[in-house]
Amino acid sequence: MRVFKFGGASVKDAAGVENVVSVLQKVGHKNTLVVVSAMGKTTNALEVVIEQYRDKNPELSNSIKTLKDAHTGILTDLFKSEQHPIFAKISAIFDDLKTFLERNKSPKYDYIYDQVVSYGEIISTTILSEFLTLKGFDNDWLDARTLVKTNSTYRDAKVDWEATQQAISSTVNKQNLSITQGFIGADTNNFTTTLGREGSDYSAAIFAYCLNAESVSIWKDVDGVLNGDPRVFKNTKLLNQISYEEAIELAFYGASVIHPKTLQPLQQKEIPLYVKSFINPENVGTSVSKGQTLEPFIPCFIVKKNQVLISLSSLDFSFIVEENISEIFSLFHKYQVKVDLIQNTAISFSVCVNNKFGHLQDLIAELRAKFDVSFEENVSLYTIRHFDQAAAEGLEKDKTILLKQLGTETYQIVTKQ
Ligand code: ASP
Ligand code: MG
């Protein structure tokens, strides 16, 4: 059986949903589990809803209404007749969301975030499943919260593999077409959890692993994995084959095509991952599998924007040794600051980090008790895998470089902006 993943961009409007159906028609729809993200920019819109709820912003109900209207517009395009039960179904889901917000007593932001943001996927899968039924494709709508079991680290939940394996094996009918949500799961109290932004690819890998799938296909609006984000880099080329190890490296350095955690479960069972175009589904796309490192073997460019460069030195010019380093790392862990690059000398230590949870100020305050700390926000981290001189020179042009690091395979610079 196969696992497919359709991201937000592929179901951003009625035409997108119709296209998913046509892809399934072309490539077959039996023995397939389809993992779907929230439609278009719904997750971002729900993040705004969550912030407005926290801030008691009077715009809150308008924002929910705008989101509901956008989905209702798609329903009208897809189902035409408002008599179709899907209208009442989606309306009831929005009522549920409002009821949650009215009744919630928890002050915990991350918990609230997951309970609310997950509606995006519940809604998108409900719409797709009903539309497939309308088009004559029998399918099972599965609630991922009953299948992907996690701990209670809201917004960054860790999978309980044993419980997940058990739930998936006993529920999913491999012969059928199943539709389920990416990104979401539930903890032991059955509260919704999420696997981190852009986590739907990872969900697809979790399902594939537990189902011993023959492959995972991620359907995208590009032809496959390119050697750089075409919105940032010029003259990008399609990669035909990438080994798991290389893909993990690329993801680690921030290549946004594949979620960092997605590949490990697939590699363990040697399940190939195909990245394919939902516009040209007959094209082969990119295969991430056991085999050649990279084909064609060319430099790959990655950028991470909005990073923070933190430099630490000891207050008394003493060396920064293992003991300090482990202390520094435990603070990064405590404040959920993700480290992307490390450079250290005897008395100083520089790291480029991601402040996606917004705990930077607290971290800096705690570090200042022990170290001399300086930091610069809004820096960019550029990485070239398999660099050559021409690639490095081209990248450095017109940039203010704050830090540079070279390895045998990897070249990295931190630049202003
Ligand atoms: N909808 C979620 C997000 O936008 C998950 C995903 O798309 O992978 O982050
Ligand atoms: Mg999304």
Coordinates of C-alpha atoms and ligand atoms in Angstrom, one line a residue:
M1 CA 0.0 0.0 0.0
R2 CA 1.0 3.6 -0.6
V3 CA 0.9 6.7 1.5
F4 CA 0.2 10.1 -0.2
K5 CA 0.6 13.5 1.3
F6 CA -1.1 16.6 0.0
G7 CA 0.0 19.8 1.5
G8 CA -1.9 23.0 2.0
A9 CA -1.0 24.5 -1.3
S10 CA -2.5 21.5 -3.1
V11 CA -5.9 22.0 -1.5
K12 CA -5.9 25.8 -1.3
D13 CA -9.2 26.1 -3.3
A14 CA -11.9 24.1 -5.1
A15 CA -9.7 23.6 -8.1
G16 CA -7.0 22.2 -5.9
V17 CA -9.4 19.7 -4.3
E18 CA -10.7 18.7 -7.7
N19 CA -7.1 18.2 -8.8
V20 CA -6.4 15.9 -5.9
V21 CA -9.3 13.7 -7.1
S22 CA -7.9 13.8 -10.6
V23 CA -4.4 12.8 -9.3
L24 CA -6.0 9.8 -7.5
Q25 CA -7.9 8.9 -10.6
K26 CA -4.7 8.9 -12.7
V27 CA -2.4 7.1 -10.3
G28 CA -4.9 4.8 -8.6
H29 CA -6.8 5.2 -5.3
K30 CA -7.0 1.7 -3.8
N31 CA -4.5 0.6 -1.1
T32 CA -3.8 4.2 -0.4
L33 CA -3.8 6.3 2.7
V34 CA -3.9 10.1 2.0
V35 CA -2.6 12.5 4.6
V36 CA -3.8 16.1 4.1
S37 CA -2.8 19.5 5.5
A38 CA -5.1 22.4 6.2
M39 CA -6.2 24.3 3.2
G40 CA -3.9 27.0 1.8
K41 CA -2.9 29.4 4.6
T42 CA -5.5 28.2 7.1
T43 CA -2.9 27.3 9.7
N44 CA -1.5 30.8 9.6
A45 CA -5.0 32.2 9.9
L46 CA -5.7 30.0 12.9
E47 CA -2.5 31.2 14.5
V48 CA -3.9 34.7 14.3
V49 CA -7.1 33.5 15.9
I50 CA -5.2 31.9 18.7
E51 CA -3.2 35.2 19.3
Q52 CA -6.4 37.2 19.2
Y53 CA -8.0 34.9 21.7
R54 CA -5.0 35.2 24.0
D55 CA -5.0 39.0 23.6
K56 CA -8.8 39.3 24.0
N57 CA -8.7 41.1 20.7
P58 CA -12.3 42.0 19.6
E59 CA -11.3 41.1 16.0
L60 CA -11.4 37.4 17.1
S61 CA -15.0 36.6 15.9
N62 CA -14.4 38.4 12.6
S63 CA -11.3 36.3 12.0
I64 CA -13.2 33.1 12.6
K65 CA -15.9 34.3 10.3
T66 CA -13.5 35.1 7.6
L67 CA -12.0 31.6 7.8
K68 CA -15.4 30.0 7.8
D69 CA -16.5 32.1 4.8
A70 CA -13.4 31.1 2.9
H71 CA -14.2 27.4 3.5
T72 CA -17.8 27.9 2.7
G73 CA -16.8 29.5 -0.6
I74 CA -14.8 26.4 -1.5
L75 CA -17.8 24.2 -0.5
T76 CA -20.1 26.2 -2.8
D77 CA -17.7 25.7 -5.7
L78 CA -17.3 22.0 -5.0
F79 CA -20.7 20.8 -3.9
K80 CA -22.9 23.5 -5.6
S81 CA -26.1 22.8 -3.7
E82 CA -26.2 24.1 -0.2
Q83 CA -28.5 21.3 0.6
H84 CA -25.5 19.0 0.7
P85 CA -24.9 17.8 4.3
I86 CA -21.2 19.0 4.1
F87 CA -22.4 22.6 4.7
A88 CA -23.9 21.7 8.1
K89 CA -21.0 19.5 8.9
I90 CA -18.4 22.2 8.4
S91 CA -20.6 24.8 10.1
A92 CA -20.8 22.4 13.2
I93 CA -17.0 22.1 13.2
F94 CA -16.7 25.9 13.4
D95 CA -19.3 25.9 16.2
D96 CA -17.1 23.4 18.0
L97 CA -14.1 25.7 17.7
K98 CA -16.1 28.6 19.1
T99 CA -17.4 26.5 21.9
F100 CA -13.9 25.4 22.8
L101 CA -12.8 29.1 23.0
E102 CA -15.8 30.1 25.1
R103 CA -15.4 27.2 27.6
N104 CA -11.6 26.9 27.8
K105 CA -10.2 27.6 31.2
S106 CA -6.6 26.7 30.6
P107 CA -4.1 29.5 30.5
K108 CA -1.5 27.3 28.7
Y109 CA -0.9 28.9 25.4
D110 CA 0.7 25.9 23.7
Y111 CA -2.2 23.6 24.8
I112 CA -4.7 26.1 23.4
Y113 CA -2.7 26.4 20.3
D114 CA -2.9 22.7 19.5
Q115 CA -6.6 22.4 20.3
V116 CA -7.4 25.3 17.9
V117 CA -4.9 25.0 15.1
S118 CA -5.9 21.3 14.5
Y119 CA -9.3 22.5 13.2
G120 CA -7.6 23.3 9.9
E121 CA -6.8 19.7 9.2
I122 CA -10.1 18.4 10.5
I123 CA -11.9 20.7 8.1
S124 CA -9.8 20.1 5.0
T125 CA -10.0 16.3 5.4
T126 CA -13.7 16.4 6.0
I127 CA -14.2 18.4 2.8
L128 CA -11.9 16.2 0.7
S129 CA -13.5 13.0 2.0
E130 CA -17.0 14.2 1.3
F131 CA -16.0 15.4 -2.2
L132 CA -14.4 12.1 -3.0
T133 CA -17.6 10.3 -1.9
L134 CA -19.6 12.7 -4.2
K135 CA -17.3 11.7 -7.1
G136 CA -17.8 8.1 -6.5
F137 CA -14.6 7.2 -4.6
D138 CA -15.4 5.2 -1.5
N139 CA -13.1 6.3 1.3
D140 CA -12.6 6.0 5.1
W141 CA -12.2 9.3 6.9
L142 CA -9.9 8.6 9.8
D143 CA -9.3 10.8 12.8
A144 CA -5.5 11.0 13.2
R145 CA -6.0 11.9 16.9
T146 CA -7.1 8.3 17.5
L147 CA -4.1 7.0 15.6
V148 CA -1.0 9.1 16.2
K149 CA -0.4 8.9 19.9
T150 CA 2.1 11.4 21.4
N151 CA 3.3 12.8 24.7
S152 CA 1.9 16.1 25.9
T153 CA 4.6 18.5 24.6
Y154 CA 2.1 20.7 22.8
R155 CA 3.2 22.2 19.5
D156 CA 6.2 19.8 19.3
A157 CA 4.8 16.5 20.5
K158 CA 6.9 13.3 20.4
V159 CA 5.4 10.2 19.0
D160 CA 4.7 7.2 21.2
W161 CA 5.6 4.6 18.6
E162 CA 4.2 1.6 20.3
A163 CA 0.8 3.1 21.0
T164 CA 0.7 4.6 17.5
Q165 CA 1.7 1.3 15.8
Q166 CA -1.0 -0.5 17.7
A167 CA -3.7 2.0 16.9
I168 CA -2.8 2.3 13.2
S169 CA -2.5 -1.5 12.6
S170 CA -5.8 -2.2 14.2
T171 CA -7.7 0.6 12.5
V172 CA -6.5 1.3 8.9
N173 CA -7.9 -0.9 6.2
K174 CA -5.0 -1.2 3.8
Q175 CA -7.1 -2.2 0.8
N176 CA -9.2 1.0 1.0
L177 CA -8.7 4.6 0.3
S178 CA -8.3 6.4 3.6
I179 CA -8.2 10.1 4.2
T180 CA -6.6 11.4 7.4
Q181 CA -5.0 14.6 8.8
G182 CA -1.4 15.5 8.8
F183 CA 0.3 17.4 11.6
I184 CA -2.0 16.3 14.5
G185 CA -2.2 13.6 17.1
A186 CA -3.4 13.2 20.6
D187 CA -1.9 12.6 24.0
T188 CA -2.9 10.0 26.6
N189 CA -5.7 12.3 27.8
N190 CA -7.0 12.6 24.2
F191 CA -6.1 16.2 24.0
T192 CA -5.0 17.2 20.6
T193 CA -1.3 17.7 20.0
T194 CA 0.7 18.8 17.0
L195 CA 4.0 17.6 15.6
G196 CA 5.4 21.1 14.8
R197 CA 4.6 23.4 11.9
E198 CA 4.8 21.8 8.5
G199 CA 4.5 18.4 10.3
S200 CA 2.3 16.7 7.8
D201 CA 5.2 15.1 5.9
Y202 CA 6.2 13.6 9.2
S203 CA 2.7 12.3 9.7
A204 CA 2.9 10.6 6.3
A205 CA 6.1 8.9 7.4
I206 CA 4.6 7.8 10.7
F207 CA 1.7 6.2 8.8
A208 CA 4.0 4.6 6.2
Y209 CA 6.2 3.2 8.9
C210 CA 3.4 1.7 10.9
L211 CA 1.7 0.3 7.8
N212 CA 4.9 -1.0 6.2
A213 CA 3.9 1.0 3.1
E214 CA 5.7 0.4 -0.2
S215 CA 6.3 4.2 -0.7
V216 CA 5.3 7.7 0.4
S217 CA 4.5 10.3 -2.2
I218 CA 4.5 14.0 -1.3
W219 CA 2.6 15.9 -3.9
K220 CA 3.8 19.4 -4.4
D221 CA 3.4 22.4 -6.8
V222 CA 7.0 21.9 -7.9
D223 CA 8.5 19.1 -10.0
G224 CA 10.3 17.5 -7.1
V225 CA 13.2 18.5 -4.8
L226 CA 15.3 21.3 -6.4
N227 CA 18.9 22.2 -5.4
G228 CA 17.6 25.4 -3.8
D229 CA 14.4 27.3 -3.2
P230 CA 13.6 28.9 -6.5
R231 CA 12.1 31.9 -4.7
V232 CA 15.5 32.6 -3.2
F233 CA 18.1 31.2 -5.6
K234 CA 18.5 31.5 -9.3
N235 CA 18.9 28.7 -11.9
T236 CA 17.7 25.9 -9.6
K237 CA 17.8 22.3 -10.9
L238 CA 15.7 19.2 -10.2
L239 CA 17.4 16.5 -8.2
N240 CA 16.4 13.0 -9.5
Q241 CA 17.8 10.9 -6.6
I242 CA 18.8 11.7 -3.1
S243 CA 19.9 9.2 -0.5
Y244 CA 18.3 9.2 2.9
E245 CA 21.5 10.3 4.6
E246 CA 21.9 13.2 2.2
A247 CA 18.2 14.2 2.5
I248 CA 18.5 14.2 6.2
E249 CA 21.5 16.5 6.0
L250 CA 19.6 18.8 3.6
A251 CA 16.6 18.9 5.9
F252 CA 18.8 19.4 8.9
Y253 CA 20.4 22.5 7.3
G254 CA 16.9 23.8 6.6
A255 CA 15.8 22.7 3.2
S256 CA 12.1 23.2 3.6
V257 CA 11.0 20.6 1.1
I258 CA 11.2 17.8 3.5
H259 CA 10.5 18.1 7.3
P260 CA 13.6 17.1 9.3
K261 CA 11.9 14.3 11.2
T262 CA 10.2 12.8 8.2
L263 CA 13.1 10.7 6.9
Q264 CA 14.2 8.7 9.9
P265 CA 11.2 6.4 10.1
L266 CA 11.3 5.9 6.3
Q267 CA 15.0 5.1 6.3
Q268 CA 14.6 2.6 9.0
K269 CA 12.3 0.5 6.8
E270 CA 13.8 1.6 3.5
I271 CA 10.5 3.0 2.3
P272 CA 11.2 5.3 -0.7
L273 CA 9.9 8.8 -0.6
Y274 CA 8.8 10.4 -3.8
V275 CA 8.4 14.1 -4.2
K276 CA 6.1 14.7 -7.2
S277 CA 4.2 17.4 -8.9
F278 CA 0.4 17.4 -8.5
I279 CA 0.3 19.4 -11.7
N280 CA 2.2 16.8 -13.7
P281 CA 1.5 13.6 -11.8
E282 CA 3.0 11.4 -14.5
N283 CA 6.4 13.0 -14.1
V284 CA 8.8 10.9 -12.0
G285 CA 9.8 13.7 -9.6
T286 CA 12.5 13.1 -7.0
S287 CA 13.2 9.9 -5.3
V288 CA 14.6 9.8 -1.8
S289 CA 15.7 6.3 -1.3
K290 CA 18.6 3.9 -0.6
G291 CA 21.2 4.5 -3.3
Q292 CA 23.2 7.3 -4.9
T293 CA 23.9 10.3 -2.6
L294 CA 22.8 12.9 -5.1
E295 CA 22.0 12.7 -8.7
P296 CA 22.9 15.0 -10.4
F297 CA 25.8 15.7 -8.0
I298 CA 25.6 19.5 -7.8
P299 CA 25.8 22.1 -5.0
C300 CA 22.6 22.5 -3.0
F301 CA 21.7 25.9 -1.5
I302 CA 19.7 26.4 1.7
V303 CA 18.8 29.5 3.6
K304 CA 17.3 30.0 7.0
K305 CA 16.1 33.6 7.6
N306 CA 15.3 35.3 10.9
Q307 CA 17.9 33.6 12.9
V308 CA 19.7 35.0 15.9
L309 CA 23.5 34.9 16.2
I310 CA 24.5 34.6 19.9
S311 CA 28.1 35.0 21.0
L312 CA 29.2 34.0 24.5
S313 CA 32.5 34.4 26.2
S314 CA 33.4 33.6 29.7
L315 CA 33.3 36.5 32.1
D316 CA 36.8 35.9 33.4
F317 CA 38.6 34.8 30.2
S318 CA 38.6 31.2 31.3
F319 CA 38.2 28.6 28.7
I320 CA 34.8 27.4 27.5
V321 CA 35.0 23.7 28.1
E322 CA 32.7 20.7 28.0
E323 CA 31.1 21.7 31.3
N324 CA 30.0 25.2 30.2
I325 CA 29.0 23.8 26.8
S326 CA 26.7 21.3 28.3
E327 CA 25.2 23.9 30.6
I328 CA 24.7 26.3 27.6
F329 CA 22.9 23.5 25.7
S330 CA 20.7 22.6 28.5
L331 CA 19.5 26.2 28.6
F332 CA 18.9 26.1 24.9
H333 CA 16.8 23.1 25.5
K334 CA 15.0 24.6 28.4
Y335 CA 13.9 27.6 26.3
Q336 CA 13.2 25.6 23.2
V337 CA 15.8 27.5 21.2
K338 CA 16.9 25.4 18.2
V339 CA 20.6 25.5 17.4
D340 CA 21.6 25.6 13.8
L341 CA 25.3 26.3 13.8
I342 CA 28.0 26.2 16.4
Q343 CA 31.5 27.7 16.3
N344 CA 33.7 27.8 19.3
T345 CA 37.2 28.9 20.2
A346 CA 38.9 28.6 23.6
I347 CA 37.2 31.6 25.2
S348 CA 34.2 32.2 23.0
F349 CA 31.2 30.3 21.7
S350 CA 29.0 31.4 18.9
V351 CA 25.7 29.9 17.9
C352 CA 23.2 30.6 15.3
V353 CA 19.7 29.8 16.6
N354 CA 16.1 29.8 15.8
N355 CA 13.8 31.7 18.1
K356 CA 10.6 30.2 16.9
F357 CA 9.1 29.8 20.3
G358 CA 9.9 33.4 21.3
H359 CA 11.9 32.6 24.4
L360 CA 15.1 34.4 23.4
Q361 CA 15.0 37.2 25.9
D362 CA 14.6 34.8 28.8
L363 CA 17.4 32.7 27.5
I364 CA 19.7 35.7 27.1
A365 CA 18.9 36.8 30.7
E366 CA 19.8 33.5 32.1
L367 CA 23.0 33.2 30.1
R368 CA 24.1 36.7 31.2
A369 CA 24.4 35.4 34.7
K370 CA 27.3 33.3 33.7
F371 CA 28.7 34.7 30.4
D372 CA 29.4 37.8 28.5
V373 CA 26.6 37.7 25.9
S374 CA 26.0 39.6 22.7
F375 CA 23.4 38.8 20.1
E376 CA 22.2 39.9 16.7
E377 CA 18.7 39.3 15.5
N378 CA 17.4 38.9 12.0
V379 CA 20.4 37.3 10.5
S380 CA 20.4 34.7 7.8
L381 CA 22.1 31.3 7.7
Y382 CA 23.1 30.1 4.3
T383 CA 24.3 26.6 3.7
I384 CA 25.8 25.0 0.6
R385 CA 26.1 21.3 0.6
H386 CA 28.7 20.0 -1.8
F387 CA 30.0 23.5 -2.4
D388 CA 32.6 24.5 -4.9
Q389 CA 34.4 27.8 -5.2
A390 CA 32.1 29.2 -7.8
A391 CA 29.0 28.4 -5.7
A392 CA 30.5 30.0 -2.5
E393 CA 31.7 33.1 -4.4
G394 CA 28.4 33.6 -6.0
L395 CA 26.6 33.4 -2.7
E396 CA 28.9 35.7 -0.8
K397 CA 28.4 38.5 -3.4
D398 CA 26.8 41.6 -1.8
K399 CA 26.4 40.0 1.6
T400 CA 27.8 41.1 5.0
I401 CA 29.2 38.0 6.5
L402 CA 29.2 37.7 10.2
L403 CA 30.5 34.2 10.5
K404 CA 31.8 31.5 8.1
Q405 CA 32.3 27.8 8.7
L406 CA 33.7 25.3 6.2
G407 CA 33.5 21.5 6.4
T408 CA 34.5 19.0 3.8
E409 CA 30.9 18.8 2.4
T410 CA 29.3 21.9 3.8
Y411 CA 29.9 25.6 3.6
Q412 CA 27.9 27.9 5.9
I413 CA 27.8 31.7 6.3
V414 CA 25.7 33.8 8.7
T415 CA 24.9 37.2 7.1
K416 CA 23.1 40.3 8.1
Q417 CA 19.4 40.1 7.0
Ligands
ASP1 N1 -1.0 22.7 8.4 C1 0.3 22.6 9.1 C2 1.2 23.8 8.8 O1 0.9 24.6 7.9 C3 1.0 21.3 8.8 C4 1.5 21.2 7.4 O2 1.1 21.8 6.5 O3 2.4 20.3 7.2 O4 2.1 23.9 9.5
MG2 MG 0.1 23.7 6.0

